[in-house]
mmCIF file of C-alpha atoms in Angstrom:
data_model
loop_
_atom_site.group_PDB
_atom_site.id
_atom_site.type_symbol
_atom_site.label_atom_id
_atom_site.label_comp_id
_atom_site.label_asym_id
_atom_site.label_seq_id
_atom_site.Cartn_x
_atom_site.Cartn_y
_atom_site.Cartn_z
ATOM 1 C CA MET A 1 6.080 9.373 44.823
ATOM 2 C CA ASN A 2 5.254 8.925 48.544
ATOM 3 C CA LYS A 3 5.496 4.975 49.049
ATOM 4 C CA SER A 4 2.139 5.133 51.350
ATOM 5 C CA ALA A 5 0.128 6.820 48.264
ATOM 6 C CA ASN A 6 -0.718 3.051 47.379
ATOM 7 C CA SER A 7 0.148 1.213 50.666
ATOM 8 C CA LEU A 8 -2.893 -1.145 51.958
ATOM 9 C CA ALA A 9 -1.422 -0.853 55.386
ATOM 10 C CA LEU A 10 -0.502 2.987 56.661
ATOM 11 C CA THR A 11 0.773 4.351 60.165
ATOM 12 C CA MET A 12 -1.347 6.591 62.029
ATOM 13 C CA LYS A 13 0.443 9.935 60.717
ATOM 14 C CA ASP A 14 -0.310 8.513 57.018
ATOM 15 C CA ALA A 15 -3.668 7.661 57.867
ATOM 16 C CA ALA A 16 -4.583 11.308 59.251
ATOM 17 C CA LYS A 17 -2.941 13.043 56.373
ATOM 18 C CA LEU A 18 -5.041 10.899 53.707
ATOM 19 C CA VAL A 19 -8.494 11.401 55.654
ATOM 20 C CA GLY A 20 -7.210 15.215 56.473
ATOM 21 C CA VAL A 21 -7.455 14.781 60.262
ATOM 22 C CA ASP A 22 -5.481 15.368 63.329
ATOM 23 C CA TYR A 23 -3.381 12.250 64.454
ATOM 24 C CA ARG A 24 -5.555 12.431 67.846
ATOM 25 C CA THR A 25 -8.500 11.986 65.980
ATOM 26 C CA ILE A 26 -7.154 8.560 64.251
ATOM 27 C CA LYS A 27 -5.605 7.863 67.716
ATOM 28 C CA LEU A 28 -8.970 7.945 69.550
ATOM 29 C CA GLY A 29 -10.803 6.143 66.627
ATOM 30 C CA ILE A 30 -8.566 3.226 67.139
ATOM 31 C CA GLU A 31 -9.175 3.428 71.186
ATOM 32 C CA SER A 32 -12.887 3.233 70.469
ATOM 33 C CA GLY A 33 -12.522 0.260 67.948
ATOM 34 C CA THR A 34 -14.089 2.578 65.056
ATOM 35 C CA ILE A 35 -11.071 2.512 63.153
ATOM 36 C CA PRO A 36 -9.418 -0.760 62.567
ATOM 37 C CA THR A 37 -5.719 -2.156 62.879
ATOM 38 C CA VAL A 38 -3.404 -5.012 62.434
ATOM 39 C CA GLN A 39 -0.234 -6.046 64.006
ATOM 40 C CA LEU A 40 2.365 -6.186 61.479
ATOM 41 C CA GLY A 41 5.319 -7.178 63.450
ATOM 42 C CA PRO A 42 6.462 -4.433 65.878
ATOM 43 C CA ARG A 43 4.091 -1.702 64.284
ATOM 44 C CA ARG A 44 0.567 -1.352 64.356
ATOM 45 C CA MET A 45 -0.734 -0.558 61.405
ATOM 46 C CA ILE A 46 -4.048 0.679 59.866
ATOM 47 C CA PRO A 47 -5.556 -1.050 56.947
ATOM 48 C CA ARG A 48 -6.433 1.645 53.966
ATOM 49 C CA ALA A 49 -9.832 0.161 53.314
ATOM 50 C CA GLY A 50 -10.939 0.035 56.993
ATOM 51 C CA LEU A 51 -9.819 3.480 57.245
ATOM 52 C CA LEU A 52 -11.692 5.187 54.468
ATOM 53 C CA ARG A 53 -14.866 3.009 55.311
ATOM 54 C CA ALA A 54 -14.614 4.429 58.972
ATOM 55 C CA PHE A 55 -14.674 8.094 57.088
ATOM 56 C CA GLY A 56 -17.438 7.216 54.800
ATOM 57 C CA VAL A 57 -15.196 7.192 51.723
ATOM 58 C CA ASP A 58 -15.461 5.037 48.630
ATOM 59 C CA ALA A 59 -12.033 3.262 47.928
#
């Protein structure tokens, strides 16, 4: 099982895979403020709920 399948926070690569878009789309959404991120240690992660909300997907 993919450990990100149920993760509450995702990497940009996993977020792109989850919603079926290119990595660059996620990056642009983060830069524009459409997709929220949180800093977890040295990594910037995307909360699953915020990502799904940004793409209009019910969690």
